[in-house]
Short mmCIF file of C-alpha atoms in Angstrom, two decimals:
data_model
loop_
_atom_site.label_atom_id
_atom_site.label_comp_id
_atom_site.label_asym_id
_atom_site.label_seq_id
_atom_site.Cartn_x
_atom_site.Cartn_y
_atom_site.Cartn_z
CA MET P 632 35.66 140.20 120.29
CA LYS P 633 38.42 141.47 122.48
CA ASN P 634 39.21 138.01 123.81
CA ARG P 635 39.28 136.59 120.36
CA ALA P 636 41.77 139.20 119.22
CA ILE P 637 44.05 138.37 122.16
CA LEU P 638 43.77 134.70 121.26
CA VAL P 639 44.79 135.43 117.67
CA ALA P 640 47.73 137.47 118.89
CA CYS P 641 48.85 134.66 121.19
CA LEU P 642 48.46 132.11 118.41
CA LEU P 643 50.53 134.20 116.05
CA ALA P 644 53.16 134.68 118.71
CA CYS P 645 53.33 130.90 119.21
CA MET P 646 53.67 130.30 115.49
CA HIS P 647 56.36 132.86 115.42
CA LEU P 648 58.26 131.13 118.20
CA SER P 649 58.12 127.79 116.48
CA ALA P 650 59.30 129.37 113.26
CA SER P 651 62.27 130.79 115.08
CA SER P 652 63.61 127.36 116.00
CA GLN P 653 64.27 126.48 112.39
CA VAL P 654 67.95 127.19 112.63
CA TYR P 655 70.24 124.31 113.47
CA LEU P 656 73.86 125.08 114.24
CA THR P 657 77.18 123.96 115.61
CA ARG P 658 80.44 125.57 116.62
CA ASN P 659 82.57 122.45 116.76
CA GLY P 660 82.00 120.62 113.55
CA THR P 661 84.93 118.97 111.81
CA ILE P 662 86.50 119.34 108.41
CA ARG P 663 89.39 117.11 107.45
CA PHE P 664 91.44 117.23 104.32
CA PHE P 665 93.65 114.64 102.78
CA SER P 666 96.33 114.92 100.14
CA GLU P 667 97.64 111.78 98.54
CA ALA P 668 100.94 112.13 96.68
CA PRO P 669 103.69 109.70 95.70
CA LEU P 670 106.10 110.74 98.47
CA GLU P 671 103.75 111.40 101.34
CA ASN P 672 100.17 111.65 102.46
CA ILE P 673 99.18 114.76 104.32
CA GLU P 674 96.18 115.04 106.55
CA ALA P 675 94.83 117.87 108.66
CA LEU P 676 91.84 118.15 110.94
CA ASN P 677 89.87 121.20 111.97
CA ARG P 678 87.54 120.81 114.95
CA GLN P 679 86.36 124.40 115.12
CA VAL P 680 84.02 124.48 112.19
CA MET P 681 80.97 126.69 112.63
CA SER P 682 77.96 125.79 110.58
CA ALA P 683 74.26 126.66 110.47
CA LEU P 684 71.31 125.36 108.49
CA ASN P 685 67.94 127.03 108.14
CA THR P 686 65.51 124.16 107.66
CA GLU P 687 62.89 126.43 106.19
CA THR P 688 64.85 128.36 103.58
CA GLY P 689 67.58 125.77 103.06
CA GLU P 690 70.25 128.35 103.69
CA PHE P 691 73.42 126.49 104.76
CA VAL P 692 76.61 128.20 105.88
CA PHE P 693 80.07 127.23 107.12
CA ARG P 694 82.84 129.27 108.62
CA LEU P 695 86.16 127.89 109.83
CA PRO P 696 89.41 129.40 111.11
CA MET P 697 92.26 128.25 108.88
CA ARG P 698 94.69 128.28 111.82
CA SER P 699 92.70 125.51 113.47
CA PHE P 700 93.82 122.88 110.98
CA ALA P 701 96.00 120.52 113.00
CA PHE P 702 98.75 118.58 111.21
CA ASP P 703 100.94 115.72 112.39
CA LYS P 704 104.05 117.77 111.84
CA ALA P 705 104.40 121.21 113.36
CA LEU P 706 106.63 122.46 110.57
CA MET P 707 104.04 121.39 108.02
CA GLN P 708 101.38 123.33 109.92
CA GLU P 709 103.63 126.40 109.91
CA HIS P 710 104.14 126.13 106.15
CA PHE P 711 100.41 125.63 105.62
CA ASN P 712 99.57 128.81 107.51
CA ASP P 713 102.53 131.01 106.64
CA ASN P 714 103.34 130.02 103.06
CA PHE P 715 100.28 128.43 101.51
CA VAL P 716 97.01 129.83 102.87
CA GLU P 717 98.44 132.95 104.56
CA SER P 718 96.19 132.66 107.58
CA HIS P 719 97.28 136.02 108.98
CA LYS P 720 95.77 137.72 105.92
CA TYR P 721 92.89 135.33 105.29
CA PRO P 722 91.97 133.91 108.70
CA ASN P 723 88.72 132.16 107.71
CA ALA P 724 87.30 130.02 104.97
CA THR P 725 83.56 130.26 104.39
CA PHE P 726 80.82 128.55 102.49
CA GLN P 727 77.50 130.20 101.83
CA GLY P 728 74.96 128.11 100.05
CA VAL P 729 71.62 126.42 99.90
CA MET P 730 70.48 122.87 100.50
CA GLU P 731 68.34 122.04 97.49
CA GLY P 732 64.77 120.79 97.90
CA ILE P 733 64.67 121.48 101.61
CA GLY P 734 60.89 121.96 101.45
CA ASP P 735 60.45 118.27 100.67
CA ILE P 736 62.34 117.11 103.73
CA ASP P 737 60.31 116.05 106.74
CA PHE P 738 62.48 116.99 109.69
CA ASP P 739 60.18 115.20 112.11
CA ARG P 740 60.93 111.79 110.67
CA PRO P 741 64.30 110.35 111.63
CA GLY P 742 66.27 108.84 108.77
CA GLU P 743 69.00 109.31 106.27
CA ILE P 744 68.65 111.13 102.99
CA SER P 745 70.89 112.27 100.19
CA VAL P 746 71.02 116.00 99.64
CA VAL P 747 72.64 118.39 97.22
CA VAL P 748 74.19 121.61 98.43
CA GLU P 749 75.18 124.44 96.15
CA GLY P 750 76.91 127.69 96.95
CA GLU P 751 80.03 129.75 97.17
CA LEU P 752 83.18 128.42 98.79
CA THR P 753 85.62 131.17 99.74
CA ILE P 754 89.26 130.45 100.58
CA LYS P 755 91.97 133.12 100.54
CA ASP P 756 89.37 135.63 99.33
CA VAL P 757 88.73 133.61 96.17
CA SER P 758 85.11 132.52 95.77
CA LYS P 759 84.11 129.58 93.64
CA ASN P 760 80.70 128.14 93.05
CA ILE P 761 80.52 124.50 94.02
CA ARG P 762 77.71 121.96 93.97
CA GLU P 763 78.25 118.78 95.94
CA SER P 764 76.13 115.95 97.22
CA GLY P 765 76.12 114.80 100.80
CA THR P 766 74.14 112.97 103.41
CA LEU P 767 71.72 114.40 105.90
CA HIS P 768 70.96 112.20 108.87
CA ILE P 769 67.88 113.33 110.75
CA HIS P 770 67.91 112.41 114.43
CA GLU P 771 65.31 113.27 117.01
CA ASP P 772 67.29 116.06 118.58
CA HIS P 773 69.87 116.95 115.97
CA LEU P 774 70.90 116.77 112.35
CA HIS P 775 74.07 115.15 111.14
CA ALA P 776 75.36 116.39 107.80
CA SER P 777 78.35 114.94 106.02
CA ALA P 778 79.94 115.26 102.61
CA GLU P 779 83.11 114.38 100.72
CA PHE P 780 84.35 116.36 97.78
CA ILE P 781 87.47 117.46 96.00
CA ILE P 782 88.96 120.90 95.61
CA ALA P 783 92.04 122.08 93.73
CA PRO P 784 94.30 124.44 95.72
CA GLU P 785 95.25 126.42 92.63
CA ASP P 786 91.60 127.39 92.15
CA TYR P 787 91.89 129.32 95.39
CA ASN P 788 95.16 131.10 94.70
CA ILE P 789 97.15 128.60 96.76
CA ARG P 790 100.37 128.36 94.82
CA ILE P 791 102.26 125.12 95.26
CA PRO P 792 105.77 125.20 93.82
CA THR P 793 106.38 122.51 91.21
CA ARG P 794 109.06 120.88 93.38
CA TYR P 795 106.20 119.81 95.67
CA ALA P 796 104.48 117.86 92.90
CA ARG P 797 105.45 114.60 94.57
CA ASN P 798 104.57 115.81 98.08
CA ILE P 799 101.28 117.64 97.67
CA ALA P 800 98.39 116.49 95.52
CA ARG P 801 96.85 118.84 93.00
CA GLU P 802 93.44 117.71 94.14
CA ILE P 803 92.66 117.62 97.84
CA GLU P 804 89.94 115.45 99.32
CA VAL P 805 87.76 117.26 101.82
CA PHE P 806 85.58 115.55 104.42
CA VAL P 807 82.87 117.55 106.15
CA ASP P 808 81.15 116.30 109.27
CA VAL P 809 78.83 118.44 111.38
CA ASN P 810 76.28 117.74 114.09
CA LEU P 811 73.76 120.55 114.01
CA ARG P 812 71.50 121.23 116.97
CA PRO P 813 68.46 123.49 117.24
CA GLN P 814 69.44 127.00 118.10
CA MET N 305 40.51 147.58 119.74
CA LYS N 306 43.04 149.48 117.71
CA THR N 307 45.79 148.69 120.17
CA LEU N 308 45.04 144.99 119.81
CA TYR N 309 45.34 145.10 116.03
CA ALA N 310 48.56 147.00 116.53
CA LEU N 311 49.72 144.22 118.86
CA ILE N 312 48.91 141.55 116.26
CA LEU N 313 50.71 143.55 113.62
CA THR N 314 53.75 143.96 115.86
CA VAL N 315 53.95 140.23 116.50
CA LEU N 316 53.67 139.53 112.80
CA LEU N 317 56.37 141.98 111.96
CA LEU N 318 58.80 140.82 114.62
CA PRO N 319 61.96 139.80 112.84
CA SER N 320 61.65 136.10 112.38
CA ARG N 321 64.95 134.35 113.01
CA GLY N 322 66.22 132.54 110.02
CA MET N 323 63.75 134.06 107.61
CA GLY N 324 65.53 137.07 106.27
CA GLN N 325 68.58 137.01 108.46
CA ASP N 326 71.94 136.10 107.09
CA LEU N 327 72.93 132.95 108.90
CA MET N 328 76.59 133.85 108.66
CA ASP N 329 75.95 136.77 111.03
CA LEU N 330 75.44 134.22 113.78
CA PHE N 331 79.18 133.63 113.77
CA GLU N 332 80.54 137.02 112.91
CA ASP N 333 81.01 138.26 116.45
CA GLU N 334 82.31 134.93 117.67
CA GLU N 335 85.84 135.29 116.48
CA GLU N 336 87.89 133.56 119.09
CA VAL N 337 90.78 135.72 120.27
CA ARG N 338 93.75 133.48 119.83
CA VAL N 339 97.46 133.79 120.32
CA GLU N 340 99.20 134.34 117.04
CA TYR N 341 102.91 133.75 117.31
CA ALA N 342 105.27 135.22 114.76
CA VAL N 343 106.60 132.21 112.90
CA ASN N 344 109.28 132.05 110.26
CA THR N 345 111.19 135.09 111.47
CA PHE N 346 114.15 133.37 109.84
CA PHE N 347 114.10 130.32 107.59
CA SER N 348 116.59 128.40 109.68
CA THR N 349 118.10 128.15 113.14
CA ARG N 350 120.98 130.29 111.81
CA VAL N 351 120.86 133.76 110.31
CA ILE N 352 124.09 133.00 108.45
CA ASN N 353 126.95 131.96 110.74
CA GLY N 354 125.23 133.14 113.89
CA GLN N 355 122.26 131.71 115.69
CA SER N 356 118.80 132.96 114.79
CA ILE N 357 115.77 133.19 117.04
CA GLU N 358 114.39 130.06 115.37
CA ALA N 359 114.52 126.70 117.10
CA PRO N 360 113.18 123.27 116.14
CA TYR N 361 109.62 122.45 117.14
CA PRO N 362 109.34 120.00 120.03
CA GLY N 363 110.22 116.56 118.78
CA ASP N 364 111.84 117.81 115.60
CA LEU N 365 115.41 116.79 114.86
CA VAL N 366 117.32 119.04 112.50
CA PHE N 367 120.51 117.87 110.80
CA VAL N 368 122.81 120.69 109.86
CA VAL N 369 125.61 120.14 107.39
CA SER N 370 127.82 123.20 106.98
CA HIS N 371 130.70 123.87 104.63
CA HIS N 372 133.05 126.76 104.22
CA PHE N 373 135.35 126.43 101.24
CA GLY N 374 138.71 128.15 100.98
CA ARG N 375 139.29 131.83 100.23
CA LEU N 376 138.10 133.17 96.87
CA ASN N 377 141.35 135.13 96.43
CA GLN N 378 143.43 131.96 96.18
CA GLY N 379 142.76 132.06 92.46
CA ALA N 380 142.23 129.52 89.72
CA TYR N 381 144.85 127.02 90.91
CA GLU N 382 142.81 126.37 94.05
CA LEU N 383 139.61 126.77 92.04
CA TRP N 384 138.86 129.94 94.04
CA GLY N 385 138.93 128.06 97.28
CA LEU N 386 136.72 125.13 96.29
CA ASP N 387 139.66 122.70 96.65
CA GLN N 388 139.57 123.12 100.41
CA ALA N 389 136.77 122.87 102.87
CA THR N 390 136.11 123.14 106.55
CA ILE N 391 132.96 121.44 107.69
CA ARG N 392 130.66 121.25 110.65
CA LEU N 393 128.17 118.48 111.22
CA GLY N 394 125.50 119.17 113.79
CA MET N 395 122.11 118.28 115.15
CA ASP N 396 119.48 120.51 116.74
CA TYR N 397 116.64 118.99 118.70
CA GLY N 398 113.49 120.60 120.09
CA ILE N 399 112.80 119.39 123.62
CA SER N 400 109.87 121.66 124.40
CA ASP N 401 108.20 124.79 123.08
CA LYS N 402 110.92 126.79 124.77
CA LEU N 403 114.01 124.65 124.96
CA SER N 404 116.21 123.19 122.26
CA VAL N 405 119.64 121.59 122.39
CA SER N 406 122.35 121.11 119.80
CA VAL N 407 125.61 119.27 119.36
CA GLY N 408 128.15 119.54 116.59
CA ARG N 409 131.69 118.94 115.51
CA SER N 410 133.76 121.24 113.32
CA SER N 411 136.86 120.28 111.41
CA TYR N 412 138.29 123.71 112.30
CA GLN N 413 140.50 123.06 115.35
CA LYS N 414 138.64 119.76 115.69
CA THR N 415 136.08 121.53 117.82
CA PHE N 416 133.15 119.86 119.52
CA ASP N 417 130.28 122.13 120.49
CA GLY N 418 127.14 121.83 122.52
CA PHE N 419 124.59 124.50 123.25
CA VAL N 420 121.07 125.25 124.42
CA LYS N 421 118.59 127.85 123.27
CA TYR N 422 115.78 128.92 125.54
CA LYS N 423 112.88 131.12 124.48
CA LEU N 424 112.25 133.82 127.06
CA LEU N 425 109.71 135.74 125.02
CA ARG N 426 107.84 135.06 121.81
CA GLN N 427 106.61 137.76 119.47
CA GLN N 428 102.83 137.50 119.29
CA THR N 429 99.54 139.25 118.72
CA GLY N 430 96.03 138.38 119.81
CA LEU N 431 95.53 137.79 123.51
CA ARG N 432 98.73 139.66 124.26
CA ASP N 433 100.81 141.92 122.10
CA ILE N 434 104.50 141.20 122.41
CA PRO N 435 106.56 142.95 119.74
CA LEU N 436 109.78 140.96 120.16
CA SER N 437 111.10 137.46 120.50
CA VAL N 438 113.93 136.98 122.95
CA SER N 439 115.97 133.82 123.42
CA LEU N 440 118.92 132.95 125.57
CA PHE N 441 121.78 131.07 124.00
CA SER N 442 124.49 129.31 125.94
CA GLY N 443 127.22 127.22 124.36
CA ALA N 444 130.37 125.33 125.33
CA TYR N 445 133.19 124.56 122.89
CA LEU N 446 135.98 122.02 123.13
CA ASN N 447 139.11 122.30 121.02
CA SER N 448 140.31 118.73 120.62
CA LEU N 449 143.57 119.33 118.74
CA ARG N 450 146.50 117.39 120.22
CA TRP N 451 148.69 119.51 122.45
CA PRO N 452 152.24 120.09 121.27
CA GLU N 453 154.82 117.62 122.69
CA GLY N 454 155.91 118.50 126.18
CA SER N 455 153.26 121.13 126.88
CA ASP N 456 151.53 121.11 130.26
CA PHE N 457 148.03 122.19 129.30
CA SER N 458 145.09 120.56 130.95
CA PHE N 459 141.54 119.85 129.87
CA LYS N 460 140.17 123.20 131.01
CA HIS N 461 142.42 124.96 128.49
CA ARG N 462 140.47 123.34 125.71
CA MET N 463 137.23 125.05 126.62
CA SER N 464 135.53 128.27 125.48
CA TYR N 465 132.06 129.49 126.34
CA VAL N 466 129.54 131.80 124.74
CA GLN N 467 126.50 133.43 126.32
CA GLN N 468 124.27 135.28 123.92
CA LEU N 469 120.96 137.08 123.89
CA LEU N 470 118.95 136.82 120.67
CA ILE N 471 116.47 139.65 120.24
CA ALA N 472 114.44 139.43 117.07
CA ARG N 473 111.41 140.93 115.47
CA ARG N 474 109.53 139.97 112.37
CA PHE N 475 108.53 143.46 111.24
CA SER N 476 106.55 142.13 108.32
CA ARG N 477 106.41 139.06 106.18
CA ALA N 478 109.29 140.53 104.22
CA ILE N 479 111.58 142.00 106.86
CA SER N 480 113.00 140.42 110.01
CA LEU N 481 115.81 141.85 112.10
CA GLN N 482 117.81 140.52 115.00
CA LEU N 483 120.25 141.92 117.54
CA SER N 484 122.55 139.41 119.18
CA PRO N 485 124.82 140.70 121.95
CA ALA N 486 127.29 138.02 123.01
CA TRP N 487 129.94 137.39 125.63
CA VAL N 488 132.72 135.02 124.65
CA HIS N 489 135.08 133.57 127.25
CA LYS N 490 138.16 131.61 126.29
CA ASN N 491 140.07 129.70 128.91
CA LEU N 492 143.20 129.74 126.78
CA VAL N 493 144.47 132.55 124.56
CA THR N 494 147.62 132.82 122.47
CA VAL N 495 149.53 135.35 124.58
CA THR N 496 148.73 136.97 127.91
CA GLU N 497 147.99 140.31 126.18
CA ASP N 498 145.05 138.70 124.38
CA PRO N 499 141.81 139.13 126.26
CA ASN N 500 140.06 136.09 127.67
CA ASP N 501 136.68 137.82 127.44
CA TYR N 502 135.15 139.42 124.40
CA PHE N 503 131.94 141.34 124.02
CA VAL N 504 130.37 141.28 120.59
CA LEU N 505 127.24 142.88 119.19
CA GLY N 506 125.66 140.96 116.35
CA MET N 507 123.16 142.34 113.87
CA GLY N 508 121.32 140.27 111.34
CA GLY N 509 118.43 140.62 108.98
CA ARG N 510 116.39 138.78 106.42
CA TRP N 511 114.54 140.13 103.45
CA ARG N 512 112.04 137.51 102.42
CA VAL N 513 111.92 137.94 98.68
CA SER N 514 109.29 135.26 98.16
CA ASP N 515 107.49 132.67 100.26
CA TRP N 516 110.43 130.32 99.94
CA MET N 517 113.45 132.57 99.41
CA GLY N 518 115.29 135.23 101.33
CA ILE N 519 118.43 137.33 101.36
CA SER N 520 120.30 137.69 104.65
CA LEU N 521 122.97 139.95 106.04
CA GLU N 522 124.92 139.52 109.23
CA TYR N 523 127.54 141.59 111.01
CA PHE N 524 129.31 141.13 114.35
CA TYR N 525 130.95 144.16 115.92
CA ARG N 526 133.68 143.32 118.45
CA PHE N 527 134.44 145.55 121.43
CA GLN N 528 137.75 143.73 122.06
CA GLU N 529 140.17 142.05 119.75
CA ALA N 530 143.20 139.82 120.05
CA ALA N 531 146.52 141.65 120.29
CA SER N 532 148.72 138.89 118.93
CA TYR N 533 147.20 138.45 115.46
CA ASP N 534 145.09 140.31 112.94
CA SER N 535 141.39 139.67 113.16
CA TYR N 536 138.32 141.35 111.74
CA ASP N 537 134.63 141.79 112.39
CA SER N 538 132.64 138.99 110.81
CA PHE N 539 130.44 140.07 107.91
CA SER N 540 128.35 137.74 105.78
CA ILE N 541 125.77 137.91 103.05
CA GLY N 542 123.62 134.98 102.06
CA ILE N 543 120.69 133.55 100.18
CA ASP N 544 118.22 131.21 101.89
CA LEU N 545 116.14 128.71 99.97
CA ASP N 546 113.43 126.94 101.92
CA THR N 547 112.09 123.82 100.27
CA GLY N 548 109.83 122.64 103.08
CA GLY N 549 111.82 119.92 104.80
CA HIS N 550 115.20 121.26 103.67
CA VAL N 551 116.65 124.73 103.96
CA PHE N 552 119.64 125.64 101.81
CA GLN N 553 121.64 128.64 102.95
CA LEU N 554 124.39 129.82 100.62
CA HIS N 555 126.67 132.58 101.75
CA PHE N 556 129.84 134.59 101.41
CA THR N 557 131.69 135.40 104.60
CA ASN N 558 135.11 136.42 105.88
CA SER N 559 134.86 133.86 108.73
CA GLN N 560 136.30 130.43 108.23
CA PRO N 561 135.16 128.78 111.49
CA MET N 562 131.48 127.89 111.89
CA PHE N 563 131.16 127.81 115.67
CA GLU N 564 130.58 130.88 117.84
CA PRO N 565 133.93 131.65 119.53
CA GLY N 566 135.53 131.08 116.13
CA PHE N 567 133.57 133.45 113.94
CA LEU N 568 132.83 135.95 116.72
CA THR N 569 136.44 136.56 117.73
CA ASP N 570 138.76 134.67 115.35
CA THR N 571 137.65 135.90 111.97
CA ARG N 572 140.94 136.18 110.13
CA GLY N 573 139.66 137.14 106.71
CA ASN N 574 139.42 140.70 105.46
CA TRP N 575 136.71 141.40 102.89
CA LEU N 576 138.79 144.22 101.41
CA ASP N 577 141.64 141.80 100.64
CA GLY N 578 139.29 139.29 99.06
CA ASP N 579 139.58 136.84 101.98
CA ILE N 580 136.08 135.66 101.32
CA TYR N 581 134.84 132.15 101.94
CA PHE N 582 131.97 130.67 100.04
CA GLY N 583 129.91 128.36 102.21
CA PHE N 584 126.56 126.76 102.83
CA HIS N 585 124.36 125.11 105.40
CA ILE N 586 121.95 122.41 104.46
CA THR N 587 119.37 121.63 107.13
CA ARG N 588 116.96 118.75 107.06
CA THR N 589 114.14 118.47 109.57
CA PHE N 590 112.82 115.13 110.77
CA ALA N 591 109.70 114.98 112.91
CA LEU N 592 110.42 112.33 115.52
CA ARG N 593 107.09 112.55 117.32
#
């Protein structure tokens, strides 16, 4: 009886351990954005994107320092941080959401599947609900998630003076690319 | 037996990672401590006439076109000074994070100028807290007017030099202030009673009214002045409009020249008499690399 109880305890402990490895994460994912306007195209790349996915609950989060967006032109980067997104006041952008139908995904079988992620994107303290589709690539030792979508700066209280209409697009393409590894 | 059930219960109740825990918490305490430099202390490399703490980024070339029209008190016949203009054309170039160089040519006394700005200290927070930016400014000025017939001046008499310390602080997004003590040396002065060396204390400030607009003030107090002619402390008030690649600076000043020895020590206009010049700088930044 006593032995059996110990066995059960050990078994439960093992199950518990395996359950605890259901979080995949990264601290150096990338997010790139692209603005296409008549006078110029503007592109910026952030390589310090933190992201985590819970493969059991589907919870999927992102957090990125706005100052880490690198531009071709230093002056442009200064204007981005100081005038447009006010990085000193709002240092991070976040996304807190859920990957839909995560229960149906077999994470043991490598392959590529389409997924839908829904949640709250927060930039400059303004939160908007977004729902976008993306691709989840299941590898043996990691997950690769990518998505492309469009956001409008004015939705997030990023005021672009009208004289910039020909320099900065009203809709910005965003490219997300993260390699998530087991925690 | 009871202890064993307790053990099982404990294992079951252990907080399971990822189950109830907010994933975002994983990153909360990972904020990287980074250096945050104070940027945009002034919109341009000039407060108004005088140099500001700002310098072009490495690889950026800034064209500066400056105009001072004639005196406002010349009246309607001269269209309040707009019929005349003195100009300066110049270029600033950022060599490194710390060093920038400039060259220019003013129509006033056909003066060529060249100077360097070197950042000794940059205002920053984060890893280190430094409350001030300090830059060193050093300029040389060549008056290229033809000498009068029969005079025996040589090349060295054409030169003046300015050494200046720029000490600035961006107190907030709205308010930036700068102190700019300067030493001006002129190889040639009008009469022997005029000093060859002048010490000047400059003060300047910007009130950033909006993201893209500011109001500036600038004043230079002189500790010496020329004996052979009337001159005044330079005082200017201006509006800065930043449009991204261009900065427009419009101002009123009692200084006609737009290079340092000129406006620091040879300001001939008196605000109280209406000797006020309307002027502007237009800067355009090109990223060369």
